[in-house]
CSV table of C-alpha atoms and ligand atoms in Angstrom, one decimal:
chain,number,residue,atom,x,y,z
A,1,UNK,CA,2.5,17.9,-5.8
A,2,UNK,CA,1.2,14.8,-6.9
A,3,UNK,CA,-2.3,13.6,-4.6
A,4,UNK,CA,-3.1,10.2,-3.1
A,5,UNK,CA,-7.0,9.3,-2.8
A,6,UNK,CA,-7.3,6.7,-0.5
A,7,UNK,CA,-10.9,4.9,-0.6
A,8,UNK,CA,-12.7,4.6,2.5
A,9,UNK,CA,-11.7,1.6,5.0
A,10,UNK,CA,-13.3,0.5,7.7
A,11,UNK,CA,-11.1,0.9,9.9
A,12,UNK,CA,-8.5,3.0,8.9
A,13,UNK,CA,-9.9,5.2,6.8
A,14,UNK,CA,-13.8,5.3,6.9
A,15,UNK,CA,-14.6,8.5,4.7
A,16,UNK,CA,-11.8,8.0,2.3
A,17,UNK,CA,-9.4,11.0,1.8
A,18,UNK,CA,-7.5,12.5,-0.4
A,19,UNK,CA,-3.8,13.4,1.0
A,20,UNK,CA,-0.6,15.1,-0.7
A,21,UNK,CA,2.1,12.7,-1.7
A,22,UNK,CA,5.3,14.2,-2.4
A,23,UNK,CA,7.3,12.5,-5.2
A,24,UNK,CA,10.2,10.0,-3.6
A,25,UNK,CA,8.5,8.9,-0.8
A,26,UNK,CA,6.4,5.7,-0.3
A,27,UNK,CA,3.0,5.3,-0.8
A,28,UNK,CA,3.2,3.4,3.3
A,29,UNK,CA,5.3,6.7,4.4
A,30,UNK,CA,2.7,9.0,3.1
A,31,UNK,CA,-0.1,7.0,4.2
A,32,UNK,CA,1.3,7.0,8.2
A,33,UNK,CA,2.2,11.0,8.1
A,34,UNK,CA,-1.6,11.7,7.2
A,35,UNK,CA,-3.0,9.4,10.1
A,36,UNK,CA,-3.9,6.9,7.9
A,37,UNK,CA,-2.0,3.9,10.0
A,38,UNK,CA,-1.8,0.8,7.8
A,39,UNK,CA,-0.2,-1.8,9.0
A,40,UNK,CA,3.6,-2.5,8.4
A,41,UNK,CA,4.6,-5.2,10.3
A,42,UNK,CA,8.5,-6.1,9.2
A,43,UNK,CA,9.1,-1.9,9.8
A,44,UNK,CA,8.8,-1.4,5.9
A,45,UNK,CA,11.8,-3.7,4.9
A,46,UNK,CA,9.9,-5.4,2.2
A,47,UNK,CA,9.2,-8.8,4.3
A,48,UNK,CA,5.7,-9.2,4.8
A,49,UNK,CA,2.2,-8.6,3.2
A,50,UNK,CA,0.2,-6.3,5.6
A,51,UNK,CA,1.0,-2.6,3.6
A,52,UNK,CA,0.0,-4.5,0.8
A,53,UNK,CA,-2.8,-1.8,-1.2
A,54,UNK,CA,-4.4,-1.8,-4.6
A,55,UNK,CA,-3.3,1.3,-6.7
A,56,UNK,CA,-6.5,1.9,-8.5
A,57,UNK,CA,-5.0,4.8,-10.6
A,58,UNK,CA,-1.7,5.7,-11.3
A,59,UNK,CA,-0.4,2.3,-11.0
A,60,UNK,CA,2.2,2.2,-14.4
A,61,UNK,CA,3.5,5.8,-12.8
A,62,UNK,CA,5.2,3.2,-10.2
A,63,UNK,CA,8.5,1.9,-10.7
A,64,UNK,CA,8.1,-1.9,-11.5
A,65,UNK,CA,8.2,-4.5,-8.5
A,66,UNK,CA,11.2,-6.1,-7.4
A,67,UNK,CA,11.2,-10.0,-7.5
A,68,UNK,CA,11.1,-9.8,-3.7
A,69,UNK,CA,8.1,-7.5,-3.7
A,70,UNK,CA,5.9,-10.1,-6.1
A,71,UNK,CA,6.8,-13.0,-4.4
A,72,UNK,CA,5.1,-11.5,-1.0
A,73,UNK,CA,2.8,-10.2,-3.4
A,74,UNK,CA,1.5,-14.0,-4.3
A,75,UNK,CA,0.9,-14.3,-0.5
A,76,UNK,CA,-1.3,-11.5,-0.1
A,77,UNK,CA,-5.0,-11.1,0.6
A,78,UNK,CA,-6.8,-10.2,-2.3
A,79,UNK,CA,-4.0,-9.6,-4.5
A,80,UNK,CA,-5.3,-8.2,-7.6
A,81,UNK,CA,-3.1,-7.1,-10.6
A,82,UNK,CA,-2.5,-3.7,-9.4
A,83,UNK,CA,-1.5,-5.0,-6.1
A,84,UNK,CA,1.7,-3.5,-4.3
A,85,UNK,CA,3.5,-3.4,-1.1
A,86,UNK,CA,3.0,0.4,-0.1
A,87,UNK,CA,6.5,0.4,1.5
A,88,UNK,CA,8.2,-0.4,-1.8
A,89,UNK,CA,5.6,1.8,-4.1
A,90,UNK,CA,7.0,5.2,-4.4
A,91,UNK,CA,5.1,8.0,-5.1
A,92,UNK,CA,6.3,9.4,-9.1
A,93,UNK,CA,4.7,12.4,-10.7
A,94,UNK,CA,1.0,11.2,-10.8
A,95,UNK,CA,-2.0,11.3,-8.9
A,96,UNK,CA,-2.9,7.8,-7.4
A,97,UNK,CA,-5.7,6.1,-6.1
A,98,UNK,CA,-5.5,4.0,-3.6
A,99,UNK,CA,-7.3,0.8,-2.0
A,100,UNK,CA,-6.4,-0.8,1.0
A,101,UNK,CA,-7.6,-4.1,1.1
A,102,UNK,CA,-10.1,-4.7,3.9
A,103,UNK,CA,-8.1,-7.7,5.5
A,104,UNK,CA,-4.3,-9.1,6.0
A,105,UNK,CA,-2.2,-11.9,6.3
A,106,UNK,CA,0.4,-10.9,8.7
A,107,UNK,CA,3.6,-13.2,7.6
A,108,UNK,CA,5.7,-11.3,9.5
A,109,UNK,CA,3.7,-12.5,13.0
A,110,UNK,CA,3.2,-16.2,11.8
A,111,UNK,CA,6.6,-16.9,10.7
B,1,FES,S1,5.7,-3.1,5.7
B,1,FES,FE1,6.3,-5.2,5.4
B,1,FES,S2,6.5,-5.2,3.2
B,1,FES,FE2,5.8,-3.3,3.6
């Protein structure tokens, strides 16, 4: 089974760990079953920016984003080329590595 090491955040995450991510599921979904409770504001239905994570490694193992996805994507704190939404971002057959970005712009809230 593929792994997910997620790099230490302050708050959700301060020692970083490394997690099993079964293939099919989202990188958000796998994140929230190991404790690790980023936020998802719209309930994961690909309408806001606050899952949003940088996939260090393993980021062309993802399927490509949809339109929707980048769109938020151009919204999000510190969006970096290897940004995604985690609750779009499904886990394939690699290993990933995972940053979650220290802040976000909850959309969802503001709008
Ligand atoms: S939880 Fe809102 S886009 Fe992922």
């Amino acid at each position: 089974m593929p792994k997910i090491t997620v790099l230490p955040h302050a708050e959700f995450c301060p020692e970083g760990k490394v997690i099993d991510a079964p293939s099919g599921e989202t990188v958000c979904d796998v994140l929230l079953a190991n404790d690790i409770d980023i936020d998802h504001a719209c309930e994961k239905s690909c309408a806001c920016t606050t899952c949003h994570v940088i996939v260090r490694q393993g980021f062309d193992s993802l399927d490509e984003p949809s339109e929707i996805e980048e769109d938020l994507l151009d919204q999000a704190w510190g969006l970096e080329a290897q940004s995604r939404l985690s609750c779009q971002a499904v886990v394939a057959e690699a290993d990933l590595v995972v940053e979650i970005p220290k802040y976000t712009i909850n959309h969802a809230r503001e709008h």
